[in-house]
Amino acid sequence: MRDKVRSIRLRIVLIYCLLVFIATTIIGVFIMSETEDYLRGTVRENMRNAVNQGTLLTSLRDYEDLNLHREEIQTIVEAWGSTLKEEIFVVDPNFNIVAATNYHSGASALGLLDEGLILKGLSGEEGESETALTTSAGTLPVMNMVFPVDNHRVLGVVYIRADLSSIDDSIQNSQEIFLKAMAIALLVTVMLGFLISRSITEPINHVTEKAQRMAQGDFSQEVSVKSGDEIGQLAQMFNLLRLELNKTLSQINSEKNKLETVLRHMADGLIAVDLEGRI
């Protein structure tokens, strides 16, 4: 019986831990996803606001041909680059870099920037993408945004590239913190689970021991009622059963004693036979 009690206790702990694990995992995944979306959205909005609310596009629209004013545009881009963490490129319709913050002008954007995104900008639309930039230190996740420079026609695009490695590092650190917190929570859950399961199984085990003693003929057993829940009601019913059983046994014993007294003091003989007349 104790093995069964331990089995119930173990199942209660496992179910309790499983529920906590599922709940914390769902909450953690949701928080991590929302945090990552928020951080990426913040970078996206900062890049868009920096270009749309600034004077960079307005300054570039004053030129009829971007390639004829490379030095002036490079000065403007460097001035903007000093206030932004992101890389800025100005690309003409031939995929040539007119000016850039970290690259020499005149280089080709092919193989360096997102060609599909540049084509979208040259068609007069704003766009964005996330790509991986290969550097000497490894692969770097970046967010790319493109803005068309149009003055009756598309003169080129402003291409901005932001480093997302800090966001990925923050998410990874958050995940590590969450995993450590989950491990601590599960440890505390196991301890609490054993305490809770013990508070449930100990009264059941107590009632079981009393029932075993009653089965052996000891009807003086009584279970203490410590609560008004289902286990307390079970203890009350056990005590009521004991009282009713004692009363029934007392009645049976009384009738037996009466019958024995009658038979012992009878003057006449008494024979008991079955339905076939056999003694």
PDB file of C-alpha atoms in Angstrom:
ATOM      1  CA  MET A   1       0.000   0.000   0.000  1.00  0.00           C
ATOM      2  CA  ARG A   2       2.840   2.375   0.773  1.00  0.00           C
ATOM      3  CA  ASP A   3       4.224   1.698  -2.706  1.00  0.00           C
ATOM      4  CA  LYS A   4       0.854   2.753  -4.139  1.00  0.00           C
ATOM      5  CA  VAL A   5       0.886   5.901  -2.013  1.00  0.00           C
ATOM      6  CA  ARG A   6       4.382   6.717  -3.224  1.00  0.00           C
ATOM      7  CA  SER A   7       3.213   6.108  -6.796  1.00  0.00           C
ATOM      8  CA  ILE A   8       0.313   8.539  -6.357  1.00  0.00           C
ATOM      9  CA  ARG A   9       2.641  11.060  -4.754  1.00  0.00           C
ATOM     10  CA  LEU A  10       5.083  10.746  -7.632  1.00  0.00           C
ATOM     11  CA  ARG A  11       2.315  11.167 -10.192  1.00  0.00           C
ATOM     12  CA  ILE A  12       1.056  14.293  -8.447  1.00  0.00           C
ATOM     13  CA  VAL A  13       4.564  15.775  -8.482  1.00  0.00           C
ATOM     14  CA  LEU A  14       5.101  14.875 -12.133  1.00  0.00           C
ATOM     15  CA  ILE A  15       1.763  16.339 -13.204  1.00  0.00           C
ATOM     16  CA  TYR A  16       2.407  19.479 -11.173  1.00  0.00           C
ATOM     17  CA  CYS A  17       5.872  19.918 -12.692  1.00  0.00           C
ATOM     18  CA  LEU A  18       4.586  19.212 -16.191  1.00  0.00           C
ATOM     19  CA  LEU A  19       1.883  21.872 -15.871  1.00  0.00           C
ATOM     20  CA  VAL A  20       4.393  24.428 -14.587  1.00  0.00           C
ATOM     21  CA  PHE A  21       6.860  23.516 -17.347  1.00  0.00           C
ATOM     22  CA  ILE A  22       4.239  23.847 -20.108  1.00  0.00           C
ATOM     23  CA  ALA A  23       2.940  27.141 -18.729  1.00  0.00           C
ATOM     24  CA  THR A  24       6.392  28.701 -18.301  1.00  0.00           C
ATOM     25  CA  THR A  25       7.510  27.486 -21.735  1.00  0.00           C
ATOM     26  CA  ILE A  26       4.490  29.036 -23.459  1.00  0.00           C
ATOM     27  CA  ILE A  27       4.957  32.281 -21.548  1.00  0.00           C
ATOM     28  CA  GLY A  28       8.701  32.326 -22.269  1.00  0.00           C
ATOM     29  CA  VAL A  29       8.300  31.673 -25.995  1.00  0.00           C
ATOM     30  CA  PHE A  30       5.616  34.360 -26.212  1.00  0.00           C
ATOM     31  CA  ILE A  31       7.729  36.919 -24.329  1.00  0.00           C
ATOM     32  CA  MET A  32      10.862  36.129 -26.364  1.00  0.00           C
ATOM     33  CA  SER A  33       8.957  36.403 -29.651  1.00  0.00           C
ATOM     34  CA  GLU A  34       7.257  39.649 -28.693  1.00  0.00           C
ATOM     35  CA  THR A  35      10.525  41.123 -27.422  1.00  0.00           C
ATOM     36  CA  GLU A  36      12.370  40.207 -30.604  1.00  0.00           C
ATOM     37  CA  ASP A  37       9.596  41.684 -32.768  1.00  0.00           C
ATOM     38  CA  TYR A  38       9.592  44.833 -30.668  1.00  0.00           C
ATOM     39  CA  LEU A  39      13.370  45.320 -30.898  1.00  0.00           C
ATOM     40  CA  ARG A  40      13.406  44.691 -34.650  1.00  0.00           C
ATOM     41  CA  GLY A  41      10.420  47.001 -35.078  1.00  0.00           C
ATOM     42  CA  THR A  42      12.241  49.711 -33.112  1.00  0.00           C
ATOM     43  CA  VAL A  43      15.280  49.461 -35.389  1.00  0.00           C
ATOM     44  CA  ARG A  44      13.015  49.532 -38.447  1.00  0.00           C
ATOM     45  CA  GLU A  45      11.101  52.603 -37.271  1.00  0.00           C
ATOM     46  CA  ASN A  46      14.290  54.439 -36.303  1.00  0.00           C
ATOM     47  CA  MET A  47      15.752  53.869 -39.754  1.00  0.00           C
ATOM     48  CA  ARG A  48      12.545  54.916 -41.496  1.00  0.00           C
ATOM     49  CA  ASN A  49      12.109  58.026 -39.358  1.00  0.00           C
ATOM     50  CA  ALA A  50      15.751  59.027 -39.780  1.00  0.00           C
ATOM     51  CA  VAL A  51      15.367  59.057 -43.567  1.00  0.00           C
ATOM     52  CA  ASN A  52      11.797  60.259 -44.040  1.00  0.00           C
ATOM     53  CA  GLN A  53      11.943  62.968 -41.390  1.00  0.00           C
ATOM     54  CA  GLY A  54      15.472  64.104 -42.249  1.00  0.00           C
ATOM     55  CA  THR A  55      16.900  66.120 -45.120  1.00  0.00           C
ATOM     56  CA  LEU A  56      18.953  63.379 -46.784  1.00  0.00           C
ATOM     57  CA  LEU A  57      16.400  62.482 -49.449  1.00  0.00           C
ATOM     58  CA  THR A  58      15.512  66.144 -49.967  1.00  0.00           C
ATOM     59  CA  SER A  59      19.169  67.024 -50.533  1.00  0.00           C
ATOM     60  CA  LEU A  60      19.682  64.210 -53.021  1.00  0.00           C
ATOM     61  CA  ARG A  61      16.574  65.147 -55.007  1.00  0.00           C
ATOM     62  CA  ASP A  62      18.171  68.492 -55.888  1.00  0.00           C
ATOM     63  CA  TYR A  63      20.662  66.725 -58.161  1.00  0.00           C
ATOM     64  CA  GLU A  64      19.824  65.721 -61.723  1.00  0.00           C
ATOM     65  CA  ASP A  65      22.609  63.151 -61.842  1.00  0.00           C
ATOM     66  CA  LEU A  66      24.025  61.708 -58.661  1.00  0.00           C
ATOM     67  CA  ASN A  67      27.311  60.626 -60.265  1.00  0.00           C
ATOM     68  CA  LEU A  68      28.187  64.217 -61.191  1.00  0.00           C
ATOM     69  CA  HIS A  69      28.176  65.237 -57.542  1.00  0.00           C
ATOM     70  CA  ARG A  70      29.915  62.383 -55.829  1.00  0.00           C
ATOM     71  CA  GLU A  71      32.068  64.507 -53.514  1.00  0.00           C
ATOM     72  CA  GLU A  72      29.172  66.662 -52.347  1.00  0.00           C
ATOM     73  CA  ILE A  73      26.962  63.627 -51.766  1.00  0.00           C
ATOM     74  CA  GLN A  74      29.806  61.870 -49.932  1.00  0.00           C
ATOM     75  CA  THR A  75      30.085  64.872 -47.602  1.00  0.00           C
ATOM     76  CA  ILE A  76      26.332  64.783 -46.940  1.00  0.00           C
ATOM     77  CA  VAL A  77      26.374  61.034 -46.305  1.00  0.00           C
ATOM     78  CA  GLU A  78      29.355  61.271 -43.939  1.00  0.00           C
ATOM     79  CA  ALA A  79      27.592  64.032 -42.021  1.00  0.00           C
ATOM     80  CA  TRP A  80      24.545  61.823 -41.675  1.00  0.00           C
ATOM     81  CA  GLY A  81      26.670  58.801 -40.838  1.00  0.00           C
ATOM     82  CA  SER A  82      28.173  60.632 -37.866  1.00  0.00           C
ATOM     83  CA  THR A  83      24.744  60.789 -36.214  1.00  0.00           C
ATOM     84  CA  LEU A  84      23.585  57.258 -37.082  1.00  0.00           C
ATOM     85  CA  LYS A  85      24.960  53.854 -36.153  1.00  0.00           C
ATOM     86  CA  GLU A  86      23.711  52.370 -39.395  1.00  0.00           C
ATOM     87  CA  GLU A  87      25.642  52.196 -42.671  1.00  0.00           C
ATOM     88  CA  ILE A  88      24.371  54.463 -45.446  1.00  0.00           C
ATOM     89  CA  PHE A  89      24.811  53.876 -49.181  1.00  0.00           C
ATOM     90  CA  VAL A  90      23.680  55.940 -52.138  1.00  0.00           C
ATOM     91  CA  VAL A  91      23.352  53.719 -55.214  1.00  0.00           C
ATOM     92  CA  ASP A  92      22.635  54.858 -58.792  1.00  0.00           C
ATOM     93  CA  PRO A  93      20.454  52.935 -61.308  1.00  0.00           C
ATOM     94  CA  ASN A  94      23.551  51.098 -62.578  1.00  0.00           C
ATOM     95  CA  PHE A  95      24.188  49.571 -59.133  1.00  0.00           C
ATOM     96  CA  ASN A  96      27.221  51.790 -58.575  1.00  0.00           C
ATOM     97  CA  ILE A  97      27.836  53.151 -55.092  1.00  0.00           C
ATOM     98  CA  VAL A  98      27.831  56.950 -55.411  1.00  0.00           C
ATOM     99  CA  ALA A  99      28.617  57.574 -51.731  1.00  0.00           C
ATOM    100  CA  ALA A 100      28.814  55.521 -48.553  1.00  0.00           C
ATOM    101  CA  THR A 101      29.802  55.833 -44.931  1.00  0.00           C
ATOM    102  CA  ASN A 102      32.168  52.845 -44.747  1.00  0.00           C
ATOM    103  CA  TYR A 103      32.990  52.156 -48.412  1.00  0.00           C
ATOM    104  CA  HIS A 104      34.696  54.074 -51.179  1.00  0.00           C
ATOM    105  CA  SER A 105      32.434  55.536 -53.808  1.00  0.00           C
ATOM    106  CA  GLY A 106      32.557  54.030 -57.281  1.00  0.00           C
ATOM    107  CA  ALA A 107      32.422  50.428 -56.074  1.00  0.00           C
ATOM    108  CA  SER A 108      29.724  48.111 -57.363  1.00  0.00           C
ATOM    109  CA  ALA A 109      26.803  47.246 -55.113  1.00  0.00           C
ATOM    110  CA  LEU A 110      26.496  43.822 -56.754  1.00  0.00           C
ATOM    111  CA  GLY A 111      27.467  41.123 -54.291  1.00  0.00           C
ATOM    112  CA  LEU A 112      27.769  43.711 -51.540  1.00  0.00           C
ATOM    113  CA  LEU A 113      24.155  44.766 -51.015  1.00  0.00           C
ATOM    114  CA  ASP A 114      20.771  43.100 -51.481  1.00  0.00           C
ATOM    115  CA  GLU A 115      20.257  43.367 -55.248  1.00  0.00           C
ATOM    116  CA  GLY A 116      16.564  42.505 -55.120  1.00  0.00           C
ATOM    117  CA  LEU A 117      15.975  45.222 -52.547  1.00  0.00           C
ATOM    118  CA  ILE A 118      17.824  47.766 -54.701  1.00  0.00           C
ATOM    119  CA  LEU A 119      15.665  46.828 -57.696  1.00  0.00           C
ATOM    120  CA  LYS A 120      12.577  47.401 -55.584  1.00  0.00           C
ATOM    121  CA  GLY A 121      13.876  50.845 -54.619  1.00  0.00           C
ATOM    122  CA  LEU A 122      14.691  51.682 -58.247  1.00  0.00           C
ATOM    123  CA  SER A 123      11.099  50.850 -59.115  1.00  0.00           C
ATOM    124  CA  GLY A 124      10.001  53.648 -56.771  1.00  0.00           C
ATOM    125  CA  GLU A 125       9.042  51.588 -53.707  1.00  0.00           C
ATOM    126  CA  GLU A 126      10.417  51.454 -50.197  1.00  0.00           C
ATOM    127  CA  GLY A 127      11.459  48.014 -49.014  1.00  0.00           C
ATOM    128  CA  GLU A 128      13.255  46.066 -46.333  1.00  0.00           C
ATOM    129  CA  SER A 129      14.937  42.713 -45.872  1.00  0.00           C
ATOM    130  CA  GLU A 130      17.088  40.816 -43.415  1.00  0.00           C
ATOM    131  CA  THR A 131      20.267  39.173 -44.636  1.00  0.00           C
ATOM    132  CA  ALA A 132      23.458  37.711 -43.230  1.00  0.00           C
ATOM    133  CA  LEU A 133      26.676  39.617 -43.806  1.00  0.00           C
ATOM    134  CA  THR A 134      29.868  37.584 -43.935  1.00  0.00           C
ATOM    135  CA  THR A 135      32.775  39.262 -42.164  1.00  0.00           C
ATOM    136  CA  SER A 136      36.171  38.205 -40.876  1.00  0.00           C
ATOM    137  CA  ALA A 137      34.599  37.763 -37.433  1.00  0.00           C
ATOM    138  CA  GLY A 138      31.841  35.522 -38.758  1.00  0.00           C
ATOM    139  CA  THR A 139      28.280  35.894 -39.976  1.00  0.00           C
ATOM    140  CA  LEU A 140      26.539  39.114 -39.006  1.00  0.00           C
ATOM    141  CA  PRO A 141      22.732  39.492 -39.162  1.00  0.00           C
ATOM    142  CA  VAL A 142      21.691  42.820 -40.691  1.00  0.00           C
ATOM    143  CA  MET A 143      18.486  44.644 -41.553  1.00  0.00           C
ATOM    144  CA  ASN A 144      18.401  46.426 -44.898  1.00  0.00           C
ATOM    145  CA  MET A 145      16.052  49.234 -45.929  1.00  0.00           C
ATOM    146  CA  VAL A 146      15.901  51.071 -49.237  1.00  0.00           C
ATOM    147  CA  PHE A 147      14.347  54.432 -50.094  1.00  0.00           C
ATOM    148  CA  PRO A 148      14.012  55.707 -53.679  1.00  0.00           C
ATOM    149  CA  VAL A 149      15.525  59.079 -54.617  1.00  0.00           C
ATOM    150  CA  ASP A 150      13.002  60.385 -57.145  1.00  0.00           C
ATOM    151  CA  ASN A 151      12.767  63.736 -58.873  1.00  0.00           C
ATOM    152  CA  HIS A 152      10.261  63.127 -61.688  1.00  0.00           C
ATOM    153  CA  ARG A 153      12.312  59.977 -62.197  1.00  0.00           C
ATOM    154  CA  VAL A 154      14.224  57.632 -59.935  1.00  0.00           C
ATOM    155  CA  LEU A 155      17.777  58.977 -59.634  1.00  0.00           C
ATOM    156  CA  GLY A 156      18.937  56.171 -57.343  1.00  0.00           C
ATOM    157  CA  VAL A 157      18.289  54.795 -53.893  1.00  0.00           C
ATOM    158  CA  VAL A 158      19.360  55.409 -50.328  1.00  0.00           C
ATOM    159  CA  TYR A 159      20.307  52.050 -48.857  1.00  0.00           C
ATOM    160  CA  ILE A 160      20.626  51.745 -45.053  1.00  0.00           C
ATOM    161  CA  ARG A 161      22.019  48.676 -43.316  1.00  0.00           C
ATOM    162  CA  ALA A 162      21.742  48.124 -39.554  1.00  0.00           C
ATOM    163  CA  ASP A 163      23.564  45.568 -37.435  1.00  0.00           C
ATOM    164  CA  LEU A 164      21.155  43.217 -35.619  1.00  0.00           C
ATOM    165  CA  SER A 165      23.785  41.275 -33.692  1.00  0.00           C
ATOM    166  CA  SER A 166      23.098  43.251 -30.511  1.00  0.00           C
ATOM    167  CA  ILE A 167      19.430  42.277 -30.738  1.00  0.00           C
ATOM    168  CA  ASP A 168      20.312  38.622 -31.278  1.00  0.00           C
ATOM    169  CA  ASP A 169      22.736  38.777 -28.343  1.00  0.00           C
ATOM    170  CA  SER A 170      20.042  40.326 -26.155  1.00  0.00           C
ATOM    171  CA  ILE A 171      17.552  37.637 -27.150  1.00  0.00           C
ATOM    172  CA  GLN A 172      20.134  34.909 -26.512  1.00  0.00           C
ATOM    173  CA  ASN A 173      20.977  36.362 -23.083  1.00  0.00           C
ATOM    174  CA  SER A 174      17.266  36.589 -22.307  1.00  0.00           C
ATOM    175  CA  GLN A 175      16.837  32.953 -23.301  1.00  0.00           C
ATOM    176  CA  GLU A 176      19.711  31.894 -21.045  1.00  0.00           C
ATOM    177  CA  ILE A 177      18.219  33.866 -18.156  1.00  0.00           C
ATOM    178  CA  PHE A 178      14.830  32.331 -18.856  1.00  0.00           C
ATOM    179  CA  LEU A 179      16.266  28.788 -18.904  1.00  0.00           C
ATOM    180  CA  LYS A 180      18.015  29.385 -15.576  1.00  0.00           C
ATOM    181  CA  ALA A 181      14.814  30.818 -14.116  1.00  0.00           C
ATOM    182  CA  MET A 182      12.868  27.820 -15.434  1.00  0.00           C
ATOM    183  CA  ALA A 183      15.344  25.398 -13.852  1.00  0.00           C
ATOM    184  CA  ILE A 184      15.003  27.180 -10.495  1.00  0.00           C
ATOM    185  CA  ALA A 185      11.217  27.273 -10.876  1.00  0.00           C
ATOM    186  CA  LEU A 186      11.110  23.538 -11.608  1.00  0.00           C
ATOM    187  CA  LEU A 187      13.307  22.807  -8.587  1.00  0.00           C
ATOM    188  CA  VAL A 188      11.005  24.845  -6.354  1.00  0.00           C
ATOM    189  CA  THR A 189       8.017  23.167  -8.032  1.00  0.00           C
ATOM    190  CA  VAL A 190       9.379  19.703  -7.213  1.00  0.00           C
ATOM    191  CA  MET A 191       9.830  20.656  -3.569  1.00  0.00           C
ATOM    192  CA  LEU A 192       6.372  22.206  -3.346  1.00  0.00           C
ATOM    193  CA  GLY A 193       4.922  19.263  -5.268  1.00  0.00           C
ATOM    194  CA  PHE A 194       6.252  16.796  -2.724  1.00  0.00           C
ATOM    195  CA  LEU A 195       4.872  18.887   0.120  1.00  0.00           C
ATOM    196  CA  ILE A 196       1.471  19.213  -1.539  1.00  0.00           C
ATOM    197  CA  SER A 197       1.313  15.539  -2.518  1.00  0.00           C
ATOM    198  CA  ARG A 198       2.332  14.554   1.003  1.00  0.00           C
ATOM    199  CA  SER A 199      -0.498  16.620   2.454  1.00  0.00           C
ATOM    200  CA  ILE A 200      -2.873  14.671   0.187  1.00  0.00           C
ATOM    201  CA  THR A 201      -1.472  11.152   0.503  1.00  0.00           C
ATOM    202  CA  GLU A 202      -0.695  11.131   4.240  1.00  0.00           C
ATOM    203  CA  PRO A 203      -4.389  11.325   5.290  1.00  0.00           C
ATOM    204  CA  ILE A 204      -5.241   8.646   2.732  1.00  0.00           C
ATOM    205  CA  ASN A 205      -2.473   6.440   4.098  1.00  0.00           C
ATOM    206  CA  HIS A 206      -3.750   7.078   7.642  1.00  0.00           C
ATOM    207  CA  VAL A 207      -7.285   6.006   6.671  1.00  0.00           C
ATOM    208  CA  THR A 208      -5.870   2.926   4.919  1.00  0.00           C
ATOM    209  CA  GLU A 209      -3.962   1.838   8.034  1.00  0.00           C
ATOM    210  CA  LYS A 210      -7.084   2.237  10.167  1.00  0.00           C
ATOM    211  CA  ALA A 211      -9.091   0.189   7.668  1.00  0.00           C
ATOM    212  CA  GLN A 212      -6.484  -2.604   7.781  1.00  0.00           C
ATOM    213  CA  ARG A 213      -6.706  -2.763  11.575  1.00  0.00           C
ATOM    214  CA  MET A 214     -10.484  -2.888  11.359  1.00  0.00           C
ATOM    215  CA  ALA A 215     -10.195  -5.771   8.880  1.00  0.00           C
ATOM    216  CA  GLN A 216      -8.164  -7.609  11.525  1.00  0.00           C
ATOM    217  CA  GLY A 217     -10.971  -7.203  14.077  1.00  0.00           C
ATOM    218  CA  ASP A 218      -9.978  -4.033  15.899  1.00  0.00           C
ATOM    219  CA  PHE A 219     -13.060  -1.813  15.654  1.00  0.00           C
ATOM    220  CA  SER A 220     -11.814   0.827  18.059  1.00  0.00           C
ATOM    221  CA  GLN A 221     -10.045   2.766  15.291  1.00  0.00           C
ATOM    222  CA  GLU A 222     -10.975   6.383  14.727  1.00  0.00           C
ATOM    223  CA  VAL A 223      -9.629   8.783  12.113  1.00  0.00           C
ATOM    224  CA  SER A 224      -8.989  12.395  13.131  1.00  0.00           C
ATOM    225  CA  VAL A 225     -10.750  14.918  10.881  1.00  0.00           C
ATOM    226  CA  LYS A 226      -8.409  17.832  10.187  1.00  0.00           C
ATOM    227  CA  SER A 227     -10.143  19.548   7.258  1.00  0.00           C
ATOM    228  CA  GLY A 228     -13.496  19.980   5.601  1.00  0.00           C
ATOM    229  CA  ASP A 229     -12.380  18.986   2.097  1.00  0.00           C
ATOM    230  CA  GLU A 230     -12.898  15.682   0.318  1.00  0.00           C
ATOM    231  CA  ILE A 231     -10.273  13.949   2.459  1.00  0.00           C
ATOM    232  CA  GLY A 232     -11.926  15.277   5.622  1.00  0.00           C
ATOM    233  CA  GLN A 233     -15.292  14.014   4.367  1.00  0.00           C
ATOM    234  CA  LEU A 234     -13.691  10.623   3.722  1.00  0.00           C
ATOM    235  CA  ALA A 235     -12.458  10.568   7.334  1.00  0.00           C
ATOM    236  CA  GLN A 236     -15.933  11.482   8.594  1.00  0.00           C
ATOM    237  CA  MET A 237     -17.525   8.703   6.563  1.00  0.00           C
ATOM    238  CA  PHE A 238     -14.926   6.248   7.885  1.00  0.00           C
ATOM    239  CA  ASN A 239     -15.777   7.174  11.452  1.00  0.00           C
ATOM    240  CA  LEU A 240     -19.500   6.929  10.684  1.00  0.00           C
ATOM    241  CA  LEU A 241     -18.962   3.507   9.119  1.00  0.00           C
ATOM    242  CA  ARG A 242     -17.054   2.411  12.227  1.00  0.00           C
ATOM    243  CA  LEU A 243     -19.899   3.523  14.485  1.00  0.00           C
ATOM    244  CA  GLU A 244     -22.552   1.825  12.365  1.00  0.00           C
ATOM    245  CA  LEU A 245     -20.460  -1.351  12.158  1.00  0.00           C
ATOM    246  CA  ASN A 246     -19.963  -1.374  15.932  1.00  0.00           C
ATOM    247  CA  LYS A 247     -23.704  -0.904  16.418  1.00  0.00           C
ATOM    248  CA  THR A 248     -24.529  -3.731  14.002  1.00  0.00           C
ATOM    249  CA  LEU A 249     -22.009  -6.064  15.578  1.00  0.00           C
ATOM    250  CA  SER A 250     -23.360  -5.225  19.049  1.00  0.00           C
ATOM    251  CA  GLN A 251     -26.895  -6.058  17.904  1.00  0.00           C
ATOM    252  CA  ILE A 252     -25.749  -9.345  16.354  1.00  0.00           C
ATOM    253  CA  ASN A 253     -23.823 -10.234  19.498  1.00  0.00           C
ATOM    254  CA  SER A 254     -26.844  -9.381  21.662  1.00  0.00           C
ATOM    255  CA  GLU A 255     -29.149 -11.580  19.579  1.00  0.00           C
ATOM    256  CA  LYS A 256     -26.612 -14.382  19.713  1.00  0.00           C
ATOM    257  CA  ASN A 257     -26.378 -14.138  23.483  1.00  0.00           C
ATOM    258  CA  LYS A 258     -30.151 -14.202  23.752  1.00  0.00           C
ATOM    259  CA  LEU A 259     -30.352 -17.282  21.565  1.00  0.00           C
ATOM    260  CA  GLU A 260     -27.629 -19.032  23.549  1.00  0.00           C
ATOM    261  CA  THR A 261     -29.407 -18.195  26.812  1.00  0.00           C
ATOM    262  CA  VAL A 262     -32.713 -19.546  25.532  1.00  0.00           C
ATOM    263  CA  LEU A 263     -31.123 -22.750  24.298  1.00  0.00           C
ATOM    264  CA  ARG A 264     -29.127 -23.221  27.499  1.00  0.00           C
ATOM    265  CA  HIS A 265     -32.171 -22.968  29.769  1.00  0.00           C
ATOM    266  CA  MET A 266     -34.657 -24.965  27.694  1.00  0.00           C
ATOM    267  CA  ALA A 267     -36.147 -27.996  29.477  1.00  0.00           C
ATOM    268  CA  ASP A 268     -37.133 -29.708  26.247  1.00  0.00           C
ATOM    269  CA  GLY A 269     -34.840 -31.189  23.687  1.00  0.00           C
ATOM    270  CA  LEU A 270     -34.173 -29.358  20.377  1.00  0.00           C
ATOM    271  CA  ILE A 271     -33.198 -30.879  17.058  1.00  0.00           C
ATOM    272  CA  ALA A 272     -32.368 -28.889  13.930  1.00  0.00           C
ATOM    273  CA  VAL A 273     -33.014 -30.522  10.549  1.00  0.00           C
ATOM    274  CA  ASP A 274     -32.676 -29.385   6.931  1.00  0.00           C
ATOM    275  CA  LEU A 275     -35.326 -29.418   4.220  1.00  0.00           C
ATOM    276  CA  GLU A 276     -34.667 -33.090   3.493  1.00  0.00           C
ATOM    277  CA  GLY A 277     -35.200 -34.062   7.100  1.00  0.00           C
ATOM    278  CA  ARG A 278     -31.571 -34.745   7.937  1.00  0.00           C
ATOM    279  CA  ILE A 279     -30.338 -33.754  11.404  1.00  0.00           C
TER     280      ILE A 279
END
